[in-house]
Amino acid sequence: MPEGDTVWQAASRLHTALAGKVLTRSDLRVPKYATTDLTGRTVLDVTPRGKHLLTRIEGGLTLHSHLRMDGSWKVYANGQRWTGGPAHQIRAVLGTHDRTAVGYRLPVLELLRTTDEDRAVGHLGPDLLGPDWDPERALANLLADPTRPLGEALCDQRNLAGIGNVYKSELCFLLGATPWLPVGALPADRAAKLPVLARKLLETNRDRPIRSTTGRRAQDLFVYGRAPRPCLRCGTPVRAADQGDGSRERPTYWCPTCQTGPAPAPGSPPTRRLRPRTNN
């Protein structure tokens, strides 16, 4: 699942393959840009911003993409077979003399003036893996709505950018709080640790092929995806339920013994709160 560390890795691969090189192939397979030709322009850099990718191109242009749930960018040597999915799922092709980057299943793909990048990413909070990281501002953003469930607040990219469903569940476990605990009810000492812990998890995993929050071999995650297996800490069966903001429900995992706070009753439908979509 693409989260901040996954996007950081994608940006690193794309930057290595494309930056400083002239495009010899350009194919944007979305109707608005079907006739756009970027060949002959040099790729300047590829920068991650939260869950967004900004590919900056000579002439003051930025190709903005977002992976959401199952999008991906693959890099191939010229002549290598493309294996990221069927051809109809390809949304972008950027080629140089020795590498080709292929974007599969990209739900967001737009060409902007570089000076207009804020239109795409200006709403984001401090980036956990970016140069703008500010733990005090991130915590203040999270606590601005103290009644909001902790899991929802963590996934709101306006608060801090880079956390998705996996890190939400794992952070809540490490903080000893259920994802439904109002963020304002999180004890002050744990709240103070939250931004530092979140950054540590993403920094630790940004160079790893397999994400791990436990440091244990073959047991990579404490709770995410583990229901109804035993909790790695106490042995209680891990539970799962949907959590969302009214626009999208996501499976959420927690240990009812190690984590304190409210949680849905077994078998109860997800609680839907009508809020603007904020998980980008």
Coordinates of C-alpha atoms in Angstrom, one line a residue:
M1 CA 0.0 0.0 0.0
P2 CA 1.6 3.3 -1.1
E3 CA 2.4 5.5 1.9
G4 CA 5.1 8.1 2.5
D5 CA 8.0 5.7 2.5
T6 CA 6.8 3.9 -0.6
V7 CA 6.4 7.2 -2.5
W8 CA 9.8 8.3 -1.3
Q9 CA 11.3 5.1 -2.8
A10 CA 9.4 5.6 -6.1
A11 CA 10.7 9.2 -6.3
S12 CA 14.2 8.0 -5.7
R13 CA 14.0 5.4 -8.5
L14 CA 12.5 7.9 -10.9
H15 CA 15.1 10.6 -10.0
T16 CA 17.9 8.1 -10.6
A17 CA 16.5 7.0 -13.9
L18 CA 15.4 10.3 -15.3
A19 CA 17.0 13.4 -13.7
G20 CA 19.5 15.3 -15.9
K21 CA 18.4 13.3 -19.0
V22 CA 16.6 14.4 -22.1
L23 CA 13.2 12.8 -22.8
T24 CA 13.2 10.8 -26.0
R25 CA 9.7 9.5 -25.4
S26 CA 6.7 11.1 -23.9
D27 CA 3.2 9.5 -23.8
L28 CA 0.6 10.8 -21.3
R29 CA -2.4 8.5 -21.7
V30 CA -5.2 10.6 -20.3
P31 CA -7.5 12.6 -22.6
K32 CA -6.5 16.0 -21.5
Y33 CA -2.8 15.5 -22.3
A34 CA -3.1 13.0 -25.1
T35 CA -1.4 15.4 -27.6
T36 CA 1.2 16.7 -25.2
D37 CA 4.7 16.1 -26.3
L38 CA 7.6 16.5 -23.7
T39 CA 10.3 15.0 -25.9
G40 CA 13.5 17.1 -26.1
R41 CA 13.0 18.5 -22.6
T42 CA 15.3 17.6 -19.7
V43 CA 14.0 16.1 -16.5
L44 CA 15.3 18.3 -13.7
D45 CA 14.3 16.2 -10.6
V46 CA 11.7 14.0 -9.1
T47 CA 10.5 15.1 -5.6
P48 CA 8.1 13.3 -3.2
R49 CA 5.7 15.4 -1.2
G50 CA 3.7 13.3 1.2
K51 CA 2.0 10.7 -1.0
H52 CA 2.4 12.9 -4.2
L53 CA 5.2 12.8 -6.8
L54 CA 6.4 15.9 -8.6
T55 CA 8.4 15.3 -11.7
R56 CA 9.9 18.7 -12.7
I57 CA 10.7 19.2 -16.4
E58 CA 12.6 21.8 -18.3
G59 CA 10.5 24.7 -19.4
G60 CA 8.8 25.3 -16.0
L61 CA 6.6 22.2 -16.1
T62 CA 5.8 19.7 -13.4
L63 CA 4.1 16.3 -13.9
H64 CA 2.1 15.7 -10.8
S65 CA 1.0 12.1 -10.0
H66 CA -0.6 10.3 -7.0
L67 CA -0.5 6.6 -6.5
R68 CA -3.5 6.3 -4.1
M69 CA -4.3 2.6 -3.4
D70 CA -2.7 0.6 -6.3
G71 CA -0.9 3.0 -8.6
S72 CA 2.8 2.5 -9.3
W73 CA 5.8 3.8 -11.4
K74 CA 8.1 1.1 -12.8
V75 CA 11.5 1.8 -14.4
Y76 CA 12.8 -0.4 -17.2
A77 CA 16.0 -0.6 -19.2
N78 CA 15.3 0.1 -22.8
G79 CA 14.4 -3.2 -24.5
Q80 CA 13.3 -4.7 -21.2
R81 CA 9.8 -6.2 -21.1
W82 CA 7.3 -4.1 -19.2
T83 CA 5.7 -6.1 -16.4
G84 CA 3.7 -3.7 -14.3
G85 CA 0.3 -4.7 -15.7
P86 CA -1.7 -4.9 -18.9
A87 CA -1.2 -2.1 -21.5
H88 CA -4.6 -0.6 -20.9
Q89 CA -3.5 0.3 -17.3
I90 CA -0.6 2.5 -18.4
R91 CA -1.2 6.2 -17.9
A92 CA 2.2 7.6 -18.6
V93 CA 5.5 6.8 -20.3
L94 CA 8.6 8.9 -20.0
G95 CA 11.7 7.6 -21.8
T96 CA 15.3 8.6 -22.1
H97 CA 18.2 7.1 -24.1
D98 CA 18.7 4.3 -21.5
R99 CA 15.6 4.1 -19.2
T100 CA 11.8 4.2 -19.5
A101 CA 9.5 5.0 -16.6
V102 CA 6.0 3.6 -16.9
G103 CA 3.1 4.8 -14.7
Y104 CA 0.4 2.2 -14.1
R105 CA -3.1 2.8 -12.7
L106 CA -2.3 6.4 -11.8
P107 CA -5.6 7.9 -10.6
V108 CA -4.1 11.4 -10.6
L109 CA -1.9 12.6 -13.5
E110 CA -1.7 16.3 -14.4
L111 CA 0.7 18.6 -16.0
L112 CA 1.2 21.9 -14.1
R113 CA 3.3 25.0 -14.3
T114 CA 6.0 24.4 -11.7
T115 CA 5.1 27.8 -10.1
D116 CA 1.6 26.3 -9.6
E117 CA 2.6 23.2 -7.6
D118 CA 0.9 24.6 -4.5
R119 CA -2.4 24.0 -6.3
A120 CA -1.7 20.3 -6.0
V121 CA 0.2 20.0 -2.8
G122 CA -0.2 23.3 -0.9
H123 CA -2.9 21.9 1.4
L124 CA -0.5 19.3 2.8
G125 CA 0.8 19.4 6.4
P126 CA 4.5 18.9 7.3
D127 CA 6.0 16.1 5.2
L128 CA 7.4 13.3 7.5
L129 CA 10.2 12.7 5.0
G130 CA 10.5 16.2 3.6
P131 CA 12.7 19.2 4.3
D132 CA 9.7 21.0 5.7
W133 CA 9.2 18.5 8.6
D134 CA 8.1 20.4 11.7
P135 CA 7.0 18.1 14.6
E136 CA 5.5 20.9 16.7
R137 CA 3.3 22.1 13.8
A138 CA 2.3 18.5 13.0
L139 CA 1.2 17.9 16.6
A140 CA -0.6 21.3 16.8
N141 CA -2.5 20.3 13.6
L142 CA -3.5 17.0 15.1
L143 CA -4.7 18.5 18.3
A144 CA -6.7 21.3 16.6
D145 CA -9.8 19.1 16.5
P146 CA -9.5 17.3 19.9
T147 CA -12.7 15.3 19.4
R148 CA -11.6 13.7 16.2
P149 CA -10.7 10.0 16.3
L150 CA -6.9 9.5 16.4
G151 CA -6.9 7.2 13.3
E152 CA -8.7 9.7 11.2
A153 CA -6.5 12.6 12.3
L154 CA -3.4 10.7 11.4
C155 CA -4.6 9.9 7.9
D156 CA -5.6 13.5 7.3
Q157 CA -2.8 14.7 5.1
R158 CA -3.5 18.3 6.1
N159 CA -2.2 17.5 9.5
L160 CA 1.0 15.7 8.5
A161 CA 1.8 14.2 5.2
G162 CA 2.8 10.6 4.6
I163 CA 0.8 8.4 6.9
G164 CA -1.7 5.9 5.4
N165 CA -3.7 3.0 6.8
V166 CA -0.7 0.7 7.7
Y167 CA 1.2 3.3 9.7
K168 CA -2.1 4.6 11.2
S169 CA -2.7 1.2 12.7
E170 CA 0.9 0.6 13.7
L171 CA 1.3 4.0 15.3
C172 CA -1.9 3.6 17.4
F173 CA -0.6 0.3 18.6
L174 CA 2.8 1.7 19.6
L175 CA 1.0 4.6 21.4
G176 CA -1.2 2.2 23.3
A177 CA -4.4 3.9 22.0
T178 CA -7.2 2.6 19.8
P179 CA -7.7 4.4 16.5
W180 CA -11.1 5.6 17.8
L181 CA -9.7 7.4 20.8
P182 CA -10.4 11.2 20.5
V183 CA -7.0 12.7 19.7
G184 CA -7.4 15.2 22.5
A185 CA -7.7 12.3 25.0
L186 CA -4.3 10.9 24.2
P187 CA -2.1 11.4 27.3
A188 CA 0.2 14.4 26.9
D189 CA 3.4 12.3 27.2
R190 CA 2.2 10.0 24.4
A191 CA 1.1 12.9 22.2
A192 CA 4.5 14.5 22.5
K193 CA 6.1 11.3 21.3
L194 CA 3.7 10.9 18.3
P195 CA 5.4 13.1 15.7
V196 CA 8.9 11.7 16.5
L197 CA 7.7 8.1 16.4
A198 CA 5.9 8.6 13.1
R199 CA 9.0 10.1 11.5
K200 CA 11.2 7.4 12.9
L201 CA 9.0 4.6 11.4
L202 CA 8.9 6.2 7.9
E203 CA 12.7 7.1 8.0
T204 CA 13.5 3.5 9.0
N205 CA 11.5 2.0 6.2
R206 CA 12.2 4.4 3.3
D207 CA 15.2 2.3 2.2
R208 CA 13.8 -1.1 3.0
P209 CA 12.2 -3.4 0.4
I210 CA 9.9 -4.8 3.1
R211 CA 8.2 -2.5 5.6
S212 CA 8.7 -3.4 9.2
T213 CA 7.6 -1.7 12.4
T214 CA 8.6 -4.6 14.8
G215 CA 12.2 -5.2 14.0
R216 CA 11.4 -9.0 13.9
R217 CA 12.0 -11.3 11.1
A218 CA 8.9 -12.8 9.5
Q219 CA 6.8 -10.7 11.8
D220 CA 7.0 -7.3 10.1
L221 CA 3.9 -5.5 11.6
F222 CA 2.4 -5.5 15.0
V223 CA -1.3 -5.4 14.1
Y224 CA -2.0 -4.4 10.5
G225 CA -3.4 -7.3 8.5
R226 CA -3.0 -9.7 11.4
A227 CA -6.6 -10.2 12.5
P228 CA -7.5 -12.6 14.1
R229 CA -4.0 -13.8 14.8
P230 CA -2.5 -13.3 18.3
C231 CA -1.1 -10.0 19.3
L232 CA 2.7 -10.2 19.2
R233 CA 2.9 -8.6 22.6
C234 CA 0.1 -10.1 24.7
G235 CA -1.4 -12.9 22.6
T236 CA -4.9 -11.5 22.5
P237 CA -6.5 -11.9 19.0
V238 CA -6.0 -8.8 16.9
R239 CA -9.3 -7.2 15.8
A240 CA -10.3 -5.4 12.6
A241 CA -13.0 -3.0 11.7
D242 CA -13.6 -0.2 9.2
Q243 CA -12.8 3.3 10.0
G244 CA -13.3 6.4 7.8
D245 CA -14.4 10.0 7.5
G246 CA -17.6 9.4 5.5
S247 CA -15.9 9.4 2.1
R248 CA -13.9 6.2 2.4
E249 CA -13.8 3.3 4.9
R250 CA -10.5 1.6 5.5
P251 CA -9.8 -1.7 7.4
T252 CA -8.2 -0.8 10.7
Y253 CA -6.5 -3.2 13.1
W254 CA -5.8 -3.0 16.9
C255 CA -5.3 -5.1 20.0
P256 CA -8.1 -4.7 22.5
T257 CA -5.8 -5.5 25.4
C258 CA -2.7 -3.4 24.5
Q259 CA -4.6 -0.4 23.3
T260 CA -7.1 1.6 25.4
G261 CA -9.9 3.7 24.2
P262 CA -13.3 3.2 22.4
A263 CA -13.7 0.7 19.6
P264 CA -16.6 -0.7 17.6
A265 CA -18.4 -3.6 19.1
P266 CA -17.8 -6.9 17.3
G267 CA -20.0 -7.1 14.2
S268 CA -21.2 -3.5 14.4
P269 CA -21.3 -1.4 11.1
P270 CA -18.6 1.3 10.6
T271 CA -19.3 4.7 12.0
R272 CA -19.5 7.3 9.2
R273 CA -18.6 10.9 9.9
L274 CA -19.4 13.4 7.2
R275 CA -16.2 15.2 6.5
P276 CA -14.4 16.3 3.4
R277 CA -12.2 13.8 1.8
T278 CA -8.7 14.4 3.2
N279 CA -6.6 11.3 2.6
N280 CA -4.6 12.7 -0.4

